[in-house]
Short mmCIF file of C-alpha atoms in Angstrom, two decimals:
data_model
loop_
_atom_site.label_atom_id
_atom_site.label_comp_id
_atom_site.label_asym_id
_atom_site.label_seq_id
_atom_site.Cartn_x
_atom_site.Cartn_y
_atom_site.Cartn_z
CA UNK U 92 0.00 0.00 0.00
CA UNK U 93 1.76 3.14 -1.07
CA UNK U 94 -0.84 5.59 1.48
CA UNK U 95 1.98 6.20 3.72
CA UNK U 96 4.37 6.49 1.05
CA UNK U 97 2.29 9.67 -1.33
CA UNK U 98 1.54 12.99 -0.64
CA UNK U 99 -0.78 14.41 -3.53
CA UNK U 100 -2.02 17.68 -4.38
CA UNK U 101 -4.96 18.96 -6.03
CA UNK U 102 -5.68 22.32 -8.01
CA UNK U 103 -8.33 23.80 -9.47
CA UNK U 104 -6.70 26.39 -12.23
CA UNK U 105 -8.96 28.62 -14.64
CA UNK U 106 -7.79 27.35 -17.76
CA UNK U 107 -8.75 25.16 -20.05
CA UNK U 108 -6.70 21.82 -19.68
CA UNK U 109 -5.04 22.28 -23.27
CA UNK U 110 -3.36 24.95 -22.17
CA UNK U 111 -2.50 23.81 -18.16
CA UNK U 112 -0.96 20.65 -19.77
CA UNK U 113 0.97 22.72 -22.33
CA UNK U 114 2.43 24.61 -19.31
CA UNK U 115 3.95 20.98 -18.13
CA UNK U 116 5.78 20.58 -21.97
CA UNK U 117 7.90 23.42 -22.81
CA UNK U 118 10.55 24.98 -20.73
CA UNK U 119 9.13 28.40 -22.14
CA UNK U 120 6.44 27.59 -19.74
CA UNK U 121 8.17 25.86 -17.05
CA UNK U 122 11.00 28.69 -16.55
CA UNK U 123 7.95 31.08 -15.63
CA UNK U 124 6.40 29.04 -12.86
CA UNK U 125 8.50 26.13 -12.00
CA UNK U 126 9.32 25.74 -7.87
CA UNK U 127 7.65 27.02 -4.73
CA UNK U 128 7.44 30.68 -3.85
CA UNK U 129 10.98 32.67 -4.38
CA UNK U 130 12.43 30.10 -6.48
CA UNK U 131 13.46 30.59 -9.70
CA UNK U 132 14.76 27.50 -12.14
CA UNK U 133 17.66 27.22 -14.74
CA UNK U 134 17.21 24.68 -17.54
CA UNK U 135 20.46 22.69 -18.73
CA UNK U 136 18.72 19.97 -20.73
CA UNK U 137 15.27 19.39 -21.70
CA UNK U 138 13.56 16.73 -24.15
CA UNK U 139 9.46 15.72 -23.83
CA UNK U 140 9.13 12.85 -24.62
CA UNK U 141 8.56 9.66 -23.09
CA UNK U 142 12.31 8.39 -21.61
CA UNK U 143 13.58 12.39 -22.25
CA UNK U 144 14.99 14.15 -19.24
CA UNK U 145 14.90 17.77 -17.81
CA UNK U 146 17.73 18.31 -16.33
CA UNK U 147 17.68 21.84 -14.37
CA UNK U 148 18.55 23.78 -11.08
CA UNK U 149 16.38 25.37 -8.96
CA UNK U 150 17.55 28.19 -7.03
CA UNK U 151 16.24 28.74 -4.17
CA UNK U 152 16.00 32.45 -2.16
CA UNK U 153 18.51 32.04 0.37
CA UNK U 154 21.24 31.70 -2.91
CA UNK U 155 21.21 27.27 -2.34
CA UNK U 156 21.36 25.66 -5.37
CA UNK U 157 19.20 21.89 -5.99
CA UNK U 158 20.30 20.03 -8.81
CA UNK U 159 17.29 18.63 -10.33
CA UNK U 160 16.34 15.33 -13.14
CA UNK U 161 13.01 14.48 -13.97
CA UNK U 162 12.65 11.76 -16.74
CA UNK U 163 8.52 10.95 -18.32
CA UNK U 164 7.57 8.06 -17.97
CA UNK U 165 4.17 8.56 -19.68
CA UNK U 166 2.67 11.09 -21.69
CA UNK U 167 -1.18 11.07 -22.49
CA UNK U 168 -1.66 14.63 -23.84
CA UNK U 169 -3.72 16.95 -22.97
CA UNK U 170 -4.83 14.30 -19.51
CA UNK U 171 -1.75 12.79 -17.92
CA UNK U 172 1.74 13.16 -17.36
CA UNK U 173 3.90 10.43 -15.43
CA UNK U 174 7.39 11.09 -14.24
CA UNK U 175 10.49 9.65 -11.93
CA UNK U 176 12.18 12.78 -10.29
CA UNK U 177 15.13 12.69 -8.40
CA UNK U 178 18.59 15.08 -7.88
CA UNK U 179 20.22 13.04 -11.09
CA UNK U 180 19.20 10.01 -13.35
CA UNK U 181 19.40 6.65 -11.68
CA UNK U 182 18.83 8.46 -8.08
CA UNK U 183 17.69 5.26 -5.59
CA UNK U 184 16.05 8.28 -3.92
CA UNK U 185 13.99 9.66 -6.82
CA UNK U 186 10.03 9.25 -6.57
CA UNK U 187 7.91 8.88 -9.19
CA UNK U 188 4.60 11.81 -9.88
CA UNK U 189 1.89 11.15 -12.07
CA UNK U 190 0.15 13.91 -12.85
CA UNK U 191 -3.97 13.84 -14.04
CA UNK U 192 -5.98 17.11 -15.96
CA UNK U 193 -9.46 16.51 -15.69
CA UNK U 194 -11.90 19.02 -16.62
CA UNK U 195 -13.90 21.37 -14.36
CA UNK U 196 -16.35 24.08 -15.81
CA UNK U 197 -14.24 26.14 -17.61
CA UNK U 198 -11.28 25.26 -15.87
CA UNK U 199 -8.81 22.29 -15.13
CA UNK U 200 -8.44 20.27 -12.04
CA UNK U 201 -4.98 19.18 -11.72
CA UNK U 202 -4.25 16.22 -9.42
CA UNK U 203 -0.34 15.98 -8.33
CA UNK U 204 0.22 12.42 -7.02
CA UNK U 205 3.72 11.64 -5.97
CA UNK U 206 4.91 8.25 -4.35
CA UNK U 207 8.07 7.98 -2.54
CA UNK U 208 10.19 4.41 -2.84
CA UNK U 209 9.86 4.44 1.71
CA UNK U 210 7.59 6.53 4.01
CA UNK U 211 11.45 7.66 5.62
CA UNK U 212 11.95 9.91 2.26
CA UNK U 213 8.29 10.86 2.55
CA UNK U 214 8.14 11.91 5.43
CA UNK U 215 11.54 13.75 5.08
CA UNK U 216 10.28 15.29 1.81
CA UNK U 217 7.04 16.94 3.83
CA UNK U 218 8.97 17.74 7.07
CA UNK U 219 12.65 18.95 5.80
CA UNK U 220 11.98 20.05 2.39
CA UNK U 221 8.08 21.29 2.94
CA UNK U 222 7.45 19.17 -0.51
CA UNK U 223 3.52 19.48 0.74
CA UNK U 224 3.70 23.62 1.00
CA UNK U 225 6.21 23.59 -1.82
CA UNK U 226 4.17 21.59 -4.19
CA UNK U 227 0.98 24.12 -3.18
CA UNK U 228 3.16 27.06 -3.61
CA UNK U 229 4.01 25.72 -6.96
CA UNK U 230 0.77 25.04 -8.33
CA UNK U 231 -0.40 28.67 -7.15
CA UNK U 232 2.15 30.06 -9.39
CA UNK U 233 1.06 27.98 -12.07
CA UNK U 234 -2.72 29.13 -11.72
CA UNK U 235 -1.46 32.62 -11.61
CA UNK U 236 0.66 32.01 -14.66
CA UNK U 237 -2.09 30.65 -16.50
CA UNK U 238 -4.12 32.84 -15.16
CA UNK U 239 -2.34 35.86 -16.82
CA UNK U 240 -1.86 33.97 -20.60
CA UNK U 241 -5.74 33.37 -20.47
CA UNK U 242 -6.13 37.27 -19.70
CA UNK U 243 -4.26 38.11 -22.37
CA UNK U 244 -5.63 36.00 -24.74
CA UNK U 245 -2.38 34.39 -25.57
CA UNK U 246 -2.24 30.51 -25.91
CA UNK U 247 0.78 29.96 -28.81
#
């Protein structure tokens, strides 16, 4: 049972889900709203596609650097995205996220599931890293991001 091993996170975002799962694809898009609150992220690699790998650093506020791989695992456009992430490929520490857009009126409800390989590295991830406020802060700069390319009417 993998319960004491997740921590997920939902978001409703006023988009439609086109455009909230193009904002997962291109590192246009990611650079903008990628990492919690005060974080900004640096791209040194990045290929979409099913075995491809984004390779990037976030940097956090206090100046600390994380090193950062995320390989897909799956890709089911515009609905689900499934990835291993971890600080470089083959990390015995990575977790894997599988990420669903379902949608919601006229928006997208975007369901962050993430599954650590022992409840020891989840429970780290919530209480030394704050992966639970993190991963909310991140989503709320998505749906402020989206947010803003809706407004202005810009989805290319």
């Amino acid at each position: 049972m993998a319960a004491d091993r997740e921590i997920v996170i939902t978001r409703v975002i006023n988009g439609p889900r086109e455009l909230v799962f193009e904002a997962f694809t291109e590192v246009r898009h990611l650079s903008r709203w990628w990492g919690p609150e005060g974080f900004t992220t640096t791209t040194r690699a990045f290929e979409f596609r099913v075995g491809g790998a984004w390779e990037f650093v976030m940097h956090g506020p206090d100046g600390t650097d994380f090193r950062e791989w995320i390989s897909w695992t799956e890709i089911e456009p515009p609905e689900r995205i499934a990835l291993r992430h971890g600080e470089f490929r083959d990390d015995p520490e990575a977790f894997e996220s599988v990420l669903t857009f379902a949608p919601e009126g006229a928006g997208t409800r975007l369901e962050m599931r993430t599954v650590f390989p022992t409840k020891e590295l989840r429970d780290e991830a919530a209480e030394k890293y704050h992966a639970i406020e993190g991963g909310q802060q991140t989503l709320d700069k998505l749906a402020a991001y989206i947010t803003e390319i809706v407004r202005k009417g810009v989805q290319g």
